[in-house]
């Protein structure tokens, strides 16, 4: 991991999204102050294109339409900040990146308050709120009256769901009709797998077992379904199912960073099409993150990453946890903080289709690169530890020449840019100390905070 630089004016950074728009690669950065759009054709040198002043709190995500013309920013007011912050559902026209503007806003009184809001279609005309609401916002929306809140809620699909942190959308083709099928997976307890092809009327396909989430952080935070576009149902070719229902052996998973994980199922099918080299088929792996915030020390319930099998989800099969990778405290030089402020916890992460590496921003743990192995366990293969910071969201960006970057929005630092060298040897302790001092210079109070953190980890 090579530190490239920091854009401090994005502090407090919250989240971001990347889109290819025409011949430009654009980065949409959401922070407590508003929305900034950057041209990142050269990822090492972002150029600001436009800015929207929009103080808001609390929000953790930004959604951007596939064509880059619309952004969705939700805020629930759950965090007190020293600014005049709005809350509610904000619809932002970003068709002109140099001049983004709010074209519609649904405030708290009108039912627009959400911690996160997820687009259920490419155009972001259908939106699922994390509190269960379903919104319809047409392309020509030009005011609050154009945001329609449906009478039904996706919470209605399972009475056990009373809250959710976020949702993830993926798309695959119906093997019979060739038409796109939209799948929404919620970060709730239990998690719901929904067919939202008709976004106004989602259909429940499968769920997780709530017992599998016990002792797993405070809440389920976010999830990803890599290689979803290549999914095909096992029922079409009589492929064997997995898990206890099929009478397959279950083995205890290895320890993750010294902390016991969940369970993992023995391989069932020989595979030559799973990018991870395991027994699942493309689109059958879900990676979920849990959160345990505002805890100073890590333990065996700290929120981390879990791999799930969703094989036969279309037939109603329960999600099966395979392995859990949890954060631990350490010495800073090993990438793990001695103590935590915002929490010993996983947070927003990114994984690309066809790849096995996760880029994850984990609060004071900084940015970690975590590899998914053929048995769907996980191991850390790289880290960026700025010592002072609280990393919130990470994503991969690949330059035209193949150089890999990770962008991380950080609540303290702003926007960090990191270059990832896939084949680099592990750094020596001397190299890590030198790198830590270089990164420290990006924040003038780093030495003070370093001392506070060191003292917090003693005794």
Coordinates of C-alpha atoms in Angstrom, one line a residue:
X1 CA 0.0 0.0 0.0
X2 CA 1.5 3.3 -1.1
X3 CA 0.2 6.6 0.3
X4 CA -0.4 9.0 -2.6
X5 CA -2.0 11.9 -0.9
X6 CA -5.0 13.4 1.0
X7 CA -7.7 15.9 0.0
X8 CA -8.3 17.5 3.5
X9 CA -11.1 19.8 2.4
X10 CA -13.3 16.7 2.2
X11 CA -13.1 16.3 6.0
X12 CA -15.4 15.1 7.5
X13 CA -15.7 12.7 4.6
X14 CA -18.5 10.2 4.7
X15 CA -18.9 8.2 1.5
X16 CA -18.4 8.3 -2.3
X17 CA -19.3 6.7 -5.6
X18 CA -17.4 6.4 -8.9
X19 CA -19.0 6.6 -12.3
X20 CA -17.9 6.5 -15.9
X21 CA -19.7 9.4 -17.6
X22 CA -18.9 9.8 -21.3
X23 CA -15.2 10.1 -21.6
X24 CA -14.8 11.1 -17.9
X25 CA -14.3 9.1 -14.7
X26 CA -16.1 11.0 -12.0
X27 CA -15.9 10.7 -8.2
X28 CA -18.9 11.9 -6.2
X29 CA -17.8 12.6 -2.6
X30 CA -20.5 13.1 0.1
X31 CA -19.6 14.8 3.4
X32 CA -21.3 16.7 6.1
X33 CA -20.7 19.9 4.2
X34 CA -22.2 18.7 0.9
X35 CA -21.4 17.0 -2.4
X36 CA -18.2 17.5 -4.3
X37 CA -17.6 16.0 -7.8
X38 CA -14.1 15.3 -9.0
X39 CA -12.6 14.3 -12.3
X40 CA -10.4 11.3 -11.5
X41 CA -9.2 10.4 -15.0
X42 CA -5.8 10.6 -13.3
X43 CA -6.6 8.9 -9.9
X44 CA -3.5 10.2 -8.3
X45 CA -4.5 13.8 -9.1
X46 CA -8.3 14.5 -8.6
X47 CA -9.5 17.7 -10.1
X48 CA -12.6 19.3 -8.6
X49 CA -15.4 19.8 -11.1
X50 CA -18.3 21.0 -9.0
X51 CA -19.6 21.5 -5.5
X52 CA -23.0 21.6 -3.8
X53 CA -23.2 23.2 -0.4
X54 CA -25.6 20.9 1.5
X55 CA -25.0 20.6 5.2
X56 CA -26.7 17.4 6.3
X57 CA -26.5 14.8 9.1
X58 CA -26.4 12.0 9.7
X59 CA -25.8 10.2 6.4
X60 CA -23.5 7.4 5.6
X61 CA -24.0 6.7 1.9
X62 CA -24.4 8.3 -1.5
X63 CA -26.2 6.7 -4.4
X64 CA -25.5 7.8 -8.0
X65 CA -27.4 6.8 -11.1
X66 CA -25.5 4.6 -13.6
X67 CA -25.3 7.5 -16.1
X68 CA -24.1 9.9 -13.4
X69 CA -27.0 12.4 -13.8
X70 CA -28.7 12.0 -10.4
X71 CA -27.4 11.6 -6.8
X72 CA -29.4 10.5 -3.8
X73 CA -28.4 11.8 -0.3
X74 CA -30.4 10.7 2.7
X75 CA -30.0 12.1 6.3
X76 CA -31.7 11.2 9.5
X77 CA -30.6 13.9 11.9
X78 CA -29.2 11.3 14.3
X79 CA -25.8 13.0 14.8
X80 CA -25.5 16.4 16.3
X81 CA -23.0 18.5 14.3
X82 CA -22.0 22.2 14.8
X83 CA -23.6 23.3 11.5
X84 CA -27.2 24.0 10.4
X85 CA -27.8 20.5 8.9
X86 CA -30.8 19.3 7.0
X87 CA -32.3 15.8 7.1
X88 CA -34.6 14.0 4.8
X89 CA -34.3 12.6 1.2
X90 CA -32.4 14.9 -1.2
X91 CA -32.6 14.4 -5.0
X92 CA -29.7 16.0 -6.7
X93 CA -29.4 16.8 -10.4
X94 CA -25.8 16.1 -11.4
X95 CA -26.4 16.1 -15.2
X96 CA -24.0 19.1 -15.2
X97 CA -21.2 18.0 -12.9
X98 CA -19.9 21.5 -12.6
X99 CA -23.2 22.7 -11.1
X100 CA -25.1 20.1 -9.0
X101 CA -28.4 21.2 -7.5
X102 CA -31.1 19.8 -5.3
X103 CA -34.3 19.5 -7.4
X104 CA -36.5 17.8 -4.8
X105 CA -36.4 17.2 -1.0
X106 CA -38.6 15.2 1.2
X107 CA -38.2 16.4 4.8
X108 CA -38.6 14.6 8.1
X109 CA -42.3 15.6 8.5
X110 CA -43.2 14.1 5.1
X111 CA -41.5 10.8 5.8
X112 CA -38.2 11.4 4.1
X113 CA -35.9 10.7 7.0
X114 CA -33.5 7.8 6.3
X115 CA -30.0 6.9 7.4
X116 CA -29.3 5.5 4.0
X117 CA -31.3 5.2 0.8
X118 CA -30.6 2.8 -2.1
X119 CA -31.5 3.0 -5.8
X120 CA -33.6 0.1 -7.0
X121 CA -33.0 0.9 -10.6
X122 CA -30.2 2.3 -12.8
X123 CA -31.8 5.7 -13.1
X124 CA -32.5 6.1 -9.3
X125 CA -36.1 6.7 -10.0
X126 CA -37.1 4.0 -7.5
X127 CA -35.5 4.3 -4.0
X128 CA -35.6 2.0 -1.0
X129 CA -35.2 3.7 2.4
X130 CA -33.5 1.9 5.2
X131 CA -36.6 2.4 7.3
X132 CA -38.8 0.4 4.9
X133 CA -40.2 3.2 2.7
X134 CA -40.4 2.8 -1.1
X135 CA -40.2 6.1 -3.1
X136 CA -40.9 6.9 -6.7
X137 CA -39.0 9.9 -8.1
X138 CA -39.5 10.5 -11.9
X139 CA -36.7 11.7 -14.1
X140 CA -38.3 15.2 -14.4
X141 CA -38.9 15.6 -10.7
X142 CA -38.8 19.3 -9.8
X143 CA -40.1 19.7 -6.2
X144 CA -41.2 17.8 -3.2
X145 CA -44.6 17.1 -4.7
X146 CA -42.9 14.9 -7.3
X147 CA -41.6 12.5 -4.7
X148 CA -44.2 9.8 -4.2
X149 CA -44.0 7.5 -1.1
X150 CA -45.8 4.2 -1.7
X151 CA -48.3 2.9 0.9
X152 CA -46.5 -0.4 1.1
X153 CA -43.1 -1.0 2.8
X154 CA -40.5 -3.6 2.1
X155 CA -40.6 -4.2 5.8
X156 CA -44.0 -5.8 5.2
X157 CA -42.3 -8.8 3.7
X158 CA -41.1 -10.1 7.0
X159 CA -42.6 -9.1 10.4
X160 CA -39.3 -9.8 12.1
X161 CA -37.6 -6.8 10.4
X162 CA -38.0 -3.6 12.4
X163 CA -34.9 -1.8 11.2
X164 CA -32.2 -2.0 8.6
X165 CA -29.0 -0.1 8.1
X166 CA -28.8 -0.2 4.3
X167 CA -29.5 -2.4 1.2
X168 CA -27.5 -3.7 -1.7
X169 CA -28.7 -4.0 -5.3
X170 CA -27.5 -6.5 -7.9
X171 CA -28.8 -7.6 -11.3
X172 CA -28.7 -10.8 -13.2
X173 CA -30.6 -12.1 -16.3
X174 CA -33.6 -14.3 -16.1
X175 CA -32.3 -17.6 -17.7
X176 CA -35.6 -18.2 -19.5
X177 CA -36.6 -14.7 -20.6
X178 CA -33.2 -13.0 -20.8
X179 CA -34.7 -10.0 -19.0
X180 CA -32.9 -8.3 -16.1
X181 CA -33.8 -9.3 -12.6
X182 CA -33.2 -6.9 -9.7
X183 CA -32.2 -8.4 -6.4
X184 CA -32.2 -6.3 -3.2
X185 CA -30.5 -7.7 -0.1
X186 CA -31.1 -5.8 3.2
X187 CA -28.8 -5.2 6.1
X188 CA -31.3 -6.2 8.7
X189 CA -31.8 -9.0 11.2
X190 CA -32.8 -11.2 9.4
X191 CA -31.3 -10.2 6.1
X192 CA -33.9 -10.3 3.3
X193 CA -33.3 -11.3 -0.3
X194 CA -35.9 -9.7 -2.4
X195 CA -36.8 -9.7 -6.1
X196 CA -37.4 -6.0 -6.8
X197 CA -37.7 -6.3 -10.6
X198 CA -41.1 -4.6 -10.0
X199 CA -39.7 -2.1 -7.4
X200 CA -43.2 -1.1 -6.3
X201 CA -44.0 -4.7 -5.3
X202 CA -40.9 -6.5 -4.1
X203 CA -41.2 -10.3 -3.5
X204 CA -39.4 -12.1 -0.7
X205 CA -37.2 -14.9 -1.9
X206 CA -35.1 -15.9 1.1
X207 CA -33.8 -14.7 4.4
X208 CA -30.9 -15.3 6.8
X209 CA -31.4 -16.9 10.2
X210 CA -31.5 -14.2 12.9
X211 CA -29.6 -16.5 15.2
X212 CA -26.6 -16.3 12.9
X213 CA -26.3 -12.6 13.7
X214 CA -26.3 -13.0 17.5
X215 CA -23.0 -11.7 18.9
X216 CA -22.1 -10.1 15.6
X217 CA -21.6 -6.5 16.3
X218 CA -24.5 -4.1 17.0
X219 CA -26.1 -4.3 13.6
X220 CA -25.7 -5.6 10.1
X221 CA -24.2 -2.7 8.1
X222 CA -23.7 -3.3 4.4
X223 CA -23.3 -6.2 1.9
X224 CA -22.1 -7.0 -1.6
X225 CA -22.9 -9.8 -4.0
X226 CA -19.9 -10.1 -6.4
X227 CA -20.3 -11.6 -9.9
X228 CA -24.1 -11.4 -9.6
X229 CA -24.5 -10.8 -13.3
X230 CA -23.2 -14.3 -14.0
X231 CA -25.6 -16.1 -11.7
X232 CA -27.7 -19.0 -13.0
X233 CA -30.1 -21.1 -10.9
X234 CA -29.1 -24.6 -9.9
X235 CA -32.6 -25.8 -10.4
X236 CA -32.2 -25.5 -14.2
X237 CA -29.5 -28.2 -14.4
X238 CA -30.2 -30.2 -11.2
X239 CA -27.1 -28.9 -9.5
X240 CA -26.6 -30.2 -6.0
X241 CA -27.6 -27.9 -3.1
X242 CA -25.4 -27.1 -0.2
X243 CA -25.6 -27.0 3.6
X244 CA -27.2 -29.1 6.3
X245 CA -30.4 -29.8 4.2
X246 CA -28.2 -31.7 1.8
X247 CA -26.6 -33.7 4.5
X248 CA -23.2 -32.2 4.0
X249 CA -20.5 -32.0 6.7
X250 CA -19.9 -28.8 8.5
X251 CA -16.5 -27.9 9.9
X252 CA -15.3 -25.2 12.3
X253 CA -13.8 -22.3 10.5
X254 CA -10.2 -21.3 11.2
X255 CA -9.5 -18.3 13.4
X256 CA -9.6 -14.9 11.7
X257 CA -6.9 -12.6 13.1
X258 CA -6.9 -14.8 16.2
X259 CA -10.7 -14.5 16.7
X260 CA -12.9 -17.5 16.0
X261 CA -15.1 -17.1 13.0
X262 CA -18.4 -18.7 12.0
X263 CA -18.9 -22.0 10.2
X264 CA -18.0 -23.1 6.7
X265 CA -19.5 -25.9 4.6
X266 CA -17.4 -28.5 2.9
X267 CA -17.0 -28.1 -0.9
X268 CA -19.8 -29.7 -2.9
X269 CA -19.1 -29.1 -6.5
X270 CA -15.9 -29.1 -8.5
X271 CA -15.6 -25.6 -9.8
X272 CA -14.2 -24.0 -12.8
X273 CA -16.3 -20.9 -13.0
X274 CA -16.1 -19.5 -9.4
X275 CA -13.7 -16.5 -9.4
X276 CA -12.9 -17.5 -5.8
X277 CA -11.9 -21.0 -6.7
X278 CA -14.5 -22.6 -4.3
X279 CA -17.6 -24.7 -4.6
X280 CA -20.1 -21.8 -5.0
X281 CA -21.2 -20.5 -8.4
X282 CA -21.0 -16.9 -9.5
X283 CA -23.5 -14.8 -7.7
X284 CA -24.0 -17.3 -4.9
X285 CA -21.6 -15.5 -2.5
X286 CA -22.7 -12.6 -0.4
X287 CA -20.2 -10.7 1.8
X288 CA -21.8 -8.9 4.7
X289 CA -20.3 -6.4 7.2
X290 CA -21.5 -5.8 10.7
X291 CA -20.8 -2.8 12.9
X292 CA -19.9 -2.3 16.5
X293 CA -19.3 1.4 16.9
X294 CA -18.2 3.5 19.9
X295 CA -16.3 0.7 21.6
X296 CA -12.7 1.3 22.7
X297 CA -11.4 -2.3 22.5
X298 CA -12.0 -5.3 20.2
X299 CA -13.4 -8.6 21.3
X300 CA -14.9 -11.7 19.8
X301 CA -18.2 -9.8 18.9
X302 CA -16.6 -6.9 17.1
X303 CA -18.3 -6.1 13.8
X304 CA -16.4 -7.6 10.8
X305 CA -16.9 -9.3 7.4
X306 CA -18.8 -12.5 7.0
X307 CA -19.1 -14.6 3.8
X308 CA -22.5 -16.2 3.2
X309 CA -23.7 -18.8 0.7
X310 CA -27.0 -17.9 -1.0
X311 CA -27.1 -21.0 -3.2
X312 CA -30.7 -21.8 -4.1
X313 CA -32.0 -18.5 -2.7
X314 CA -34.4 -18.5 -5.6
X315 CA -35.9 -21.7 -4.0
X316 CA -36.1 -20.1 -0.6
X317 CA -33.0 -21.6 0.9
X318 CA -31.7 -19.8 4.1
X319 CA -28.5 -17.8 3.8
X320 CA -25.6 -19.8 5.3
X321 CA -22.7 -18.1 7.1
X322 CA -19.4 -19.5 6.1
X323 CA -16.6 -17.5 7.8
X324 CA -16.2 -14.3 9.8
X325 CA -13.1 -12.0 9.8
X326 CA -13.1 -9.7 12.8
X327 CA -10.9 -6.7 13.6
X328 CA -8.4 -6.9 16.5
X329 CA -6.3 -4.4 18.4
X330 CA -2.6 -4.3 17.8
X331 CA 0.5 -2.1 17.8
X332 CA -0.3 0.3 14.9
X333 CA 2.7 -1.0 12.9
X334 CA 0.7 -4.2 12.3
X335 CA -2.1 -2.1 10.9
X336 CA -4.3 -2.5 14.0
X337 CA -4.8 0.4 16.5
X338 CA -4.1 -0.1 20.2
X339 CA -7.4 1.5 21.0
X340 CA -10.5 2.7 19.2
X341 CA -12.6 5.8 19.2
X342 CA -15.5 5.4 16.7
X343 CA -15.3 1.7 17.2
X344 CA -13.6 -1.6 16.7
X345 CA -15.6 -2.3 13.6
X346 CA -15.8 -3.0 10.0
X347 CA -17.5 -0.4 7.8
X348 CA -18.1 0.3 4.0
X349 CA -16.1 -1.9 1.6
X350 CA -15.8 -2.7 -2.1
X351 CA -15.0 -5.8 -4.1
X352 CA -14.9 -5.9 -7.9
X353 CA -16.4 -8.6 -10.1
X354 CA -13.9 -11.2 -11.0
X355 CA -11.5 -10.3 -8.2
X356 CA -10.9 -11.8 -4.8
X357 CA -9.7 -8.7 -2.9
X358 CA -11.8 -6.5 -0.7
X359 CA -10.9 -2.9 0.0
X360 CA -12.4 -2.0 3.4
X361 CA -12.4 1.2 5.4
X362 CA -12.6 0.3 9.1
X363 CA -12.6 3.4 11.3
X364 CA -9.3 3.6 13.3
X365 CA -8.1 0.4 11.7
X366 CA -7.6 2.5 8.5
X367 CA -7.9 0.8 5.1
X368 CA -7.5 -3.0 4.8
X369 CA -7.1 -5.2 1.8
X370 CA -8.7 -8.6 2.6
X371 CA -8.5 -11.6 0.3
X372 CA -11.4 -14.1 0.0
X373 CA -9.9 -17.6 -0.2
X374 CA -11.2 -20.7 -2.0
X375 CA -12.9 -22.0 1.1
X376 CA -14.5 -18.5 1.6
X377 CA -12.4 -17.7 4.6
X378 CA -10.6 -14.4 4.6
X379 CA -7.1 -13.1 5.3
X380 CA -5.6 -9.6 5.4
X381 CA -3.0 -9.0 2.6
X382 CA -2.4 -5.3 3.0
X383 CA -3.2 -2.2 5.1
X384 CA -3.0 1.6 5.2
X385 CA -2.8 2.8 8.8
X386 CA -2.7 6.6 9.0
X387 CA -2.7 6.5 12.8
X388 CA -4.9 9.6 13.0
X389 CA -8.1 9.0 11.2
X390 CA -11.5 7.2 11.1
X391 CA -11.9 5.6 7.7
X392 CA -15.5 5.4 6.6
X393 CA -15.7 4.1 3.0
X394 CA -13.3 2.5 0.5
X395 CA -13.5 1.7 -3.2
X396 CA -11.3 0.4 -6.0
X397 CA -10.3 2.7 -8.9
X398 CA -8.2 1.2 -11.7
X399 CA -6.3 3.6 -14.0
X400 CA -6.2 3.0 -17.8
X401 CA -2.7 1.5 -17.5
X402 CA -3.9 -1.0 -14.9
X403 CA -2.5 0.7 -11.8
X404 CA -4.8 0.0 -8.8
X405 CA -5.9 2.7 -6.4
X406 CA -8.1 2.7 -3.3
X407 CA -10.0 5.9 -2.5
X408 CA -11.0 6.2 1.2
X409 CA -13.3 8.8 2.6
X410 CA -12.3 9.5 6.2
X411 CA -14.3 11.3 8.9
X412 CA -11.2 13.1 10.1
X413 CA -8.8 13.2 7.2
X414 CA -11.1 13.9 4.2
X415 CA -10.3 11.8 1.1
X416 CA -7.2 9.6 1.1
X417 CA -5.7 8.2 -2.1
X418 CA -3.7 5.0 -1.9
X419 CA -1.9 3.1 -4.6
X420 CA -2.1 -0.7 -4.2
X421 CA 0.8 -2.9 -5.4
X422 CA -0.6 -6.4 -5.7
X423 CA 2.7 -8.2 -5.8
X424 CA 4.7 -6.1 -3.4
X425 CA 6.6 -7.8 -0.5
X426 CA 5.5 -7.1 3.1
X427 CA 7.1 -3.8 4.4
X428 CA 9.7 -3.9 7.1
X429 CA 9.1 -2.3 10.5
X430 CA 11.5 0.5 9.6
X431 CA 9.6 1.1 6.3
X432 CA 6.3 1.2 8.1
X433 CA 7.6 3.7 10.7
X434 CA 8.9 6.0 7.9
X435 CA 5.6 5.7 6.1
X436 CA 3.6 6.5 9.3
X437 CA 5.6 9.7 9.8
X438 CA 4.9 10.8 6.2
X439 CA 1.2 10.2 6.5
X440 CA 1.2 12.0 9.9
X441 CA 2.2 15.2 8.2
X442 CA -1.2 15.3 6.5
X443 CA -2.7 16.2 9.9
X444 CA -1.1 18.8 12.2
X445 CA -2.6 17.2 15.4
X446 CA -1.4 13.8 14.5
X447 CA 1.3 13.6 17.2
X448 CA -1.2 14.6 19.9
X449 CA -3.7 12.1 18.8
X450 CA -1.1 9.4 18.4
X451 CA -0.1 10.0 22.1
X452 CA -3.7 9.8 23.2
X453 CA -4.3 6.6 21.3
X454 CA -1.1 5.1 22.7
X455 CA -2.1 5.9 26.2
X456 CA -5.6 4.6 25.6
X457 CA -4.1 1.2 24.6
X458 CA -2.0 0.9 27.8
X459 CA -3.0 -0.7 31.1

